[in-house]
Coordinates of C-alpha atoms and ligand atoms in Angstrom, one line a residue:
X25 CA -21.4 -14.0 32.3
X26 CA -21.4 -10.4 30.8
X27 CA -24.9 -10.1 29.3
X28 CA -24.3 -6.7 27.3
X29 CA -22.4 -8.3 24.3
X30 CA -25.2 -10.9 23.5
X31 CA -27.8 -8.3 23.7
X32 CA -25.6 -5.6 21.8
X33 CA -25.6 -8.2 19.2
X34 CA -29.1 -9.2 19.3
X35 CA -30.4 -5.6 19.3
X36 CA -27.9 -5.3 15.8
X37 CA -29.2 -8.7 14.3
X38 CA -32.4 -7.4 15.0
X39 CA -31.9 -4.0 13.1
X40 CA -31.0 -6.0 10.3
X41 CA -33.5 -7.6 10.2
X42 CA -35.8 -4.9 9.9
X43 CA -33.3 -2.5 8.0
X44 CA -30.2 -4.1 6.7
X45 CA -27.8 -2.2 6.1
X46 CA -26.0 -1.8 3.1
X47 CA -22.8 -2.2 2.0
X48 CA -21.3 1.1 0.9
X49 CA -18.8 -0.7 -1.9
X50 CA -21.6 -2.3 -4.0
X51 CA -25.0 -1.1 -2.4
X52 CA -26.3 -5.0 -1.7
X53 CA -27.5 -5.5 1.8
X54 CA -25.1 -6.7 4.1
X55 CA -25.1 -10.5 5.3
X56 CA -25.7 -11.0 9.0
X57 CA -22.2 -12.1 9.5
X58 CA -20.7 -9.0 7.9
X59 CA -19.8 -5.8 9.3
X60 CA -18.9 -2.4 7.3
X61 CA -18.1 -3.4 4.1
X62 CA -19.5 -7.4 2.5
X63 CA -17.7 -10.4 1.8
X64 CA -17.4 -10.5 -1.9
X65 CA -16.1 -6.3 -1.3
X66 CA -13.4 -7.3 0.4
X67 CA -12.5 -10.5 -1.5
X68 CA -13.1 -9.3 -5.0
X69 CA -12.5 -5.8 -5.6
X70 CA -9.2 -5.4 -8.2
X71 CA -6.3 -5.8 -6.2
X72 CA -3.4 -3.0 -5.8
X73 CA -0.1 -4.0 -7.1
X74 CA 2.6 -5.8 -5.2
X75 CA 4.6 -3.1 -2.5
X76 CA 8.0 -3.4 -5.0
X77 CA 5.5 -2.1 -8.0
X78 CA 3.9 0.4 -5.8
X79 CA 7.3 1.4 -4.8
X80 CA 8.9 1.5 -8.5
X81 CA 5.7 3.9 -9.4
X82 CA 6.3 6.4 -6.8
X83 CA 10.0 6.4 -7.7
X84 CA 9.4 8.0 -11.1
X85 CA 7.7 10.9 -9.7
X86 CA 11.2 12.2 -7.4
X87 CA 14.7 13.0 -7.9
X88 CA 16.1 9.6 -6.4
X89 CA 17.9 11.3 -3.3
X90 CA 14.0 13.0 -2.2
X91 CA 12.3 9.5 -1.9
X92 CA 12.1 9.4 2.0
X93 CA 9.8 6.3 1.8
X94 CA 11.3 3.1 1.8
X95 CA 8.1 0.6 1.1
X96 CA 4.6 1.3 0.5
X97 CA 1.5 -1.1 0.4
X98 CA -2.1 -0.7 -0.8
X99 CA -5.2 -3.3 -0.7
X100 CA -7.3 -2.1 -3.5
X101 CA -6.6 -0.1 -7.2
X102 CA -8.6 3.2 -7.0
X103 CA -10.3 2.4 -10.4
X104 CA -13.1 4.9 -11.7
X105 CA -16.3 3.6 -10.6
X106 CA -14.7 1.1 -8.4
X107 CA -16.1 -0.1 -5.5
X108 CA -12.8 0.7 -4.0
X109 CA -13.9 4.1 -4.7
X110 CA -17.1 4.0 -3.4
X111 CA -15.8 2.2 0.4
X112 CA -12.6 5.5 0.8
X113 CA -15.7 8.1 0.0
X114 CA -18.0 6.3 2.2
X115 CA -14.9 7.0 4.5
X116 CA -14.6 10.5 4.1
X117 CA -17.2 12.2 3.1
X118 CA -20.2 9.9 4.8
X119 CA -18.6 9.3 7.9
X120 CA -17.9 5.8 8.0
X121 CA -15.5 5.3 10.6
X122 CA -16.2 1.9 11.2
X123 CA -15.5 0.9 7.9
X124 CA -12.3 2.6 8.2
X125 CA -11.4 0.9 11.1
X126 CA -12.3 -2.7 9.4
X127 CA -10.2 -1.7 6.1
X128 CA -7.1 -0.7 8.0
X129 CA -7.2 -4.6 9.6
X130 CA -7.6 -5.8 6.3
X131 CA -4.9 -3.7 5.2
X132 CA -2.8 -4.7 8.5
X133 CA -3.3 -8.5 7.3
X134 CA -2.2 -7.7 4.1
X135 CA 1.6 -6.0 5.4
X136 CA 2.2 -8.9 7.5
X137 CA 2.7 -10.6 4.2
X138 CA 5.7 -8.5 3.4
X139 CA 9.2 -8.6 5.2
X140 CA 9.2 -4.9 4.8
X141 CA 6.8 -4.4 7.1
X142 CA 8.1 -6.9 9.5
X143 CA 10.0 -4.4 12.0
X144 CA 7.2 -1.6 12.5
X145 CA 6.7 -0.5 15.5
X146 CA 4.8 2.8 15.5
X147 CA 1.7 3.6 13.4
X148 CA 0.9 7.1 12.2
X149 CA -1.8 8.5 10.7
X150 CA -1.2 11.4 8.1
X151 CA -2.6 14.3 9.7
X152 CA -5.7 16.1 8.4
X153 CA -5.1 20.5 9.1
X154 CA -7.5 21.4 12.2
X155 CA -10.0 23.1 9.6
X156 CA -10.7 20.0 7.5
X157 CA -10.7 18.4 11.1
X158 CA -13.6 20.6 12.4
X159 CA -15.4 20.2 9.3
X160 CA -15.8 16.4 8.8
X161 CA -15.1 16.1 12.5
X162 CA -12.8 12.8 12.5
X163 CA -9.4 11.9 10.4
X164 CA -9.8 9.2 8.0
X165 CA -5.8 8.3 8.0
X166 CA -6.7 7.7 11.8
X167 CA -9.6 5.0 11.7
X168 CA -7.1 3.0 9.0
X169 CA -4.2 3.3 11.8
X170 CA -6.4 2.1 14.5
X171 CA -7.7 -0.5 12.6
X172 CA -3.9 -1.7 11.0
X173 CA -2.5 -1.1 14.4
X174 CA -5.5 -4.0 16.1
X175 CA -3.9 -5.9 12.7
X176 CA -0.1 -5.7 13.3
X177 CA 0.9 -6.7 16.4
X178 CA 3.7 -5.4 18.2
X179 CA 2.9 -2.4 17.2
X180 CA 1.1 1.0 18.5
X181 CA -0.6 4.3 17.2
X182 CA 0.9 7.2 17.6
X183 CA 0.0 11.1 16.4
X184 CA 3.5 12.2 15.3
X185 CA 2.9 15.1 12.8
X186 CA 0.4 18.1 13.0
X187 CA -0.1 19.7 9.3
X188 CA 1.5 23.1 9.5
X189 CA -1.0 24.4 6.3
X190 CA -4.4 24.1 4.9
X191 CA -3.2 22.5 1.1
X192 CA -5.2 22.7 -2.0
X193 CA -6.7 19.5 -3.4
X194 CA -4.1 17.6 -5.1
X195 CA -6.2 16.1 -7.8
X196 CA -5.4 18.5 -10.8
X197 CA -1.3 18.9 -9.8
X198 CA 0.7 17.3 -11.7
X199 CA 4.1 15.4 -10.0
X200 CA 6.1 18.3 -9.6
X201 CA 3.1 20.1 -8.3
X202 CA 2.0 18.0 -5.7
X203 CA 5.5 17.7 -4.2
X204 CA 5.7 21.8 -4.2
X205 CA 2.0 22.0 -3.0
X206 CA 2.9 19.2 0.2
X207 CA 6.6 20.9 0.9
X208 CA 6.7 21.7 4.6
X209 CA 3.5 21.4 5.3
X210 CA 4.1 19.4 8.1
X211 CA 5.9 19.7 11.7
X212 CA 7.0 16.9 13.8
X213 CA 4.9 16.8 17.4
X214 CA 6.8 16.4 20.8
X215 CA 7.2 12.4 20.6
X216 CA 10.1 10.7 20.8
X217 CA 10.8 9.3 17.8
X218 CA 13.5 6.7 19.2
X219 CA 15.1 5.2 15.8
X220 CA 12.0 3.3 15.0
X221 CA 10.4 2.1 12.0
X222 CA 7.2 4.3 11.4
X223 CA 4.8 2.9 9.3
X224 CA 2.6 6.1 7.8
X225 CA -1.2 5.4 6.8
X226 CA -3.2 7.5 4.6
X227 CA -7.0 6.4 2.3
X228 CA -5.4 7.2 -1.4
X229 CA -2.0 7.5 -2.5
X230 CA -1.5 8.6 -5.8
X231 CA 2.2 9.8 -6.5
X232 CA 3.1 9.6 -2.9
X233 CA 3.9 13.4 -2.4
X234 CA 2.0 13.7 0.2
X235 CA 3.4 10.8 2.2
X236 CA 6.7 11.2 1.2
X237 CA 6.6 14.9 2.8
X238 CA 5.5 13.2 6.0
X239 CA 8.5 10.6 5.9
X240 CA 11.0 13.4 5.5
X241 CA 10.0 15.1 8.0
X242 CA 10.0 12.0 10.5
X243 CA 13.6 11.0 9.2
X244 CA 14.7 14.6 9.7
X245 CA 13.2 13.8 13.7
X246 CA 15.4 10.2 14.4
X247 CA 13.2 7.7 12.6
X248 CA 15.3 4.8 11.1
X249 CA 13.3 3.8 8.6
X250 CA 9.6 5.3 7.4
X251 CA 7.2 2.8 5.3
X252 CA 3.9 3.4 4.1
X253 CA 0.3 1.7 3.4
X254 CA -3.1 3.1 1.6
X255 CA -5.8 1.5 1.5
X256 CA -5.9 2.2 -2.4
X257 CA -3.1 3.0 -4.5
X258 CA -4.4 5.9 -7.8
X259 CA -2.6 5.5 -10.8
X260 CA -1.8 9.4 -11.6
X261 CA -1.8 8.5 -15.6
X262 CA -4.0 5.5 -16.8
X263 CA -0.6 4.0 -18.7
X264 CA 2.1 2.5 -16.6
X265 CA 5.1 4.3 -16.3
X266 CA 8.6 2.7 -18.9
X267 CA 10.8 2.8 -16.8
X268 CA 10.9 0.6 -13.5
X269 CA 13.3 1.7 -10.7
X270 CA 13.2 -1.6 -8.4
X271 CA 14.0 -0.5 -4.6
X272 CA 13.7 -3.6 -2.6
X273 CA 10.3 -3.3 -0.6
Ligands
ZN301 ZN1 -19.9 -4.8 -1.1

């Protein structure tokens, strides 16, 4: 019998004892069962809306012939104050990877759900530029894809963009303005694209610019069909949108 596991585990049950770590969602110490984000985090925080809503959102913020994404899921509503919002900046900015990882299988779980999602076969994260690369040193969209990918099976990661442009923040463009601000930012690396069903992951979507630039660009490169999932989905304004545009998904 491999001995390294059991004392891997021991040595970690052992750190928690002395020094349990704490869940970066709510700040309570984690249970010794639990790993990278608690219990009640992952089975309590305010749900995202159903992939049709998501979908019907996103639609209001293109001309109808420029959506490029055919379904989009989310776990979690990006709420001010949320502990949704405390687990994606835990993500990004204190270099949880981990809990990154363990989000993107819950996230994974979650598609299987939906007949949408049924017929993915590649994973991709959306791609950080090289400079935001070398200064938080990992991509965020990638620890989700790992993480869906160990979720979805059947299915496998692949890098298949490269940002072309160092954006600017998103967070005070309007619509219009984040679709301008995302335009060809991105170029298609050298794999082969196949006609398969590419399922694009990313921490936040908000009005989906940023995605749907990505799925353009893999459509343009012989994908069939390009879906999407977050692991929290932003409203952009705090009232729902009128008008629902229902797309399948
Ligand atoms: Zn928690």
């Amino acid at each position: 019998m491999n001995a390294q596991p059991f004392l891997h585990r021991l040595r970690e049950d052992f750190l928690h004892l002395i020094a349990p770590a704490l869940c970066p969602g709510c700040d309570e110490p984690l249970g010794p069962e639990e790993r990278e984000y608690c219990r009640t985090c992952r089975t309590s925080l305010e749900p995202a809306p159903y992939p049709r809503e998501i979908l019907a959102e996103i639609a209001t913020h293109f001309p109808p012939e420029e959506l490029a994404i055919e379904a989009i899921g989310a776990l979690y509503n990006y709420a001010p104050e949320s502990g949704a919002r405390n687990l994606v900046h835990a993500l990004k900015y204190q270099g949880c990877y981990g809990l990154g990882v363990a989000m993107g299988g819950e996230l994974g779980r979650a598609l299987r759900m939906f007949t949408a999602f049924d017929d993915v076969e590649i994973v991709a994260p959306v791609p950080l530029h090289r400079a935001k690369m070398r200064e938080r040193g990992y991509n965020q969209a990638q620890a989700i894809a790992e993480g869906v990918v160990k979720a979805m099976h059947g299915t496998r990661l692949a890098h298949l963009l490269e940002r072309t442009r160092h954006t600017t923040s998103q967070t005070l463009l309007d619509a219009a303005g984040r679709r301008r601000n995302v335009r060809e930012a991105f170029r298609r690396t050298a794999f082969s694209l196949e006609g398969a069903c590419v399922l694009l992951c990313d921490d936040v979507c908000t009005t989906g610019a940023t995605l749907n630039a990505c799925a353009e660009r893999l459509l343009v490169s012989g994908a069939r069909r390009v879906v999407a999932a977050t692991l929290a989905k932003d409203p952009l304004n705090a009232t729902r949108p009128d008008v629902r545009v229902v797309l399948g998904g």
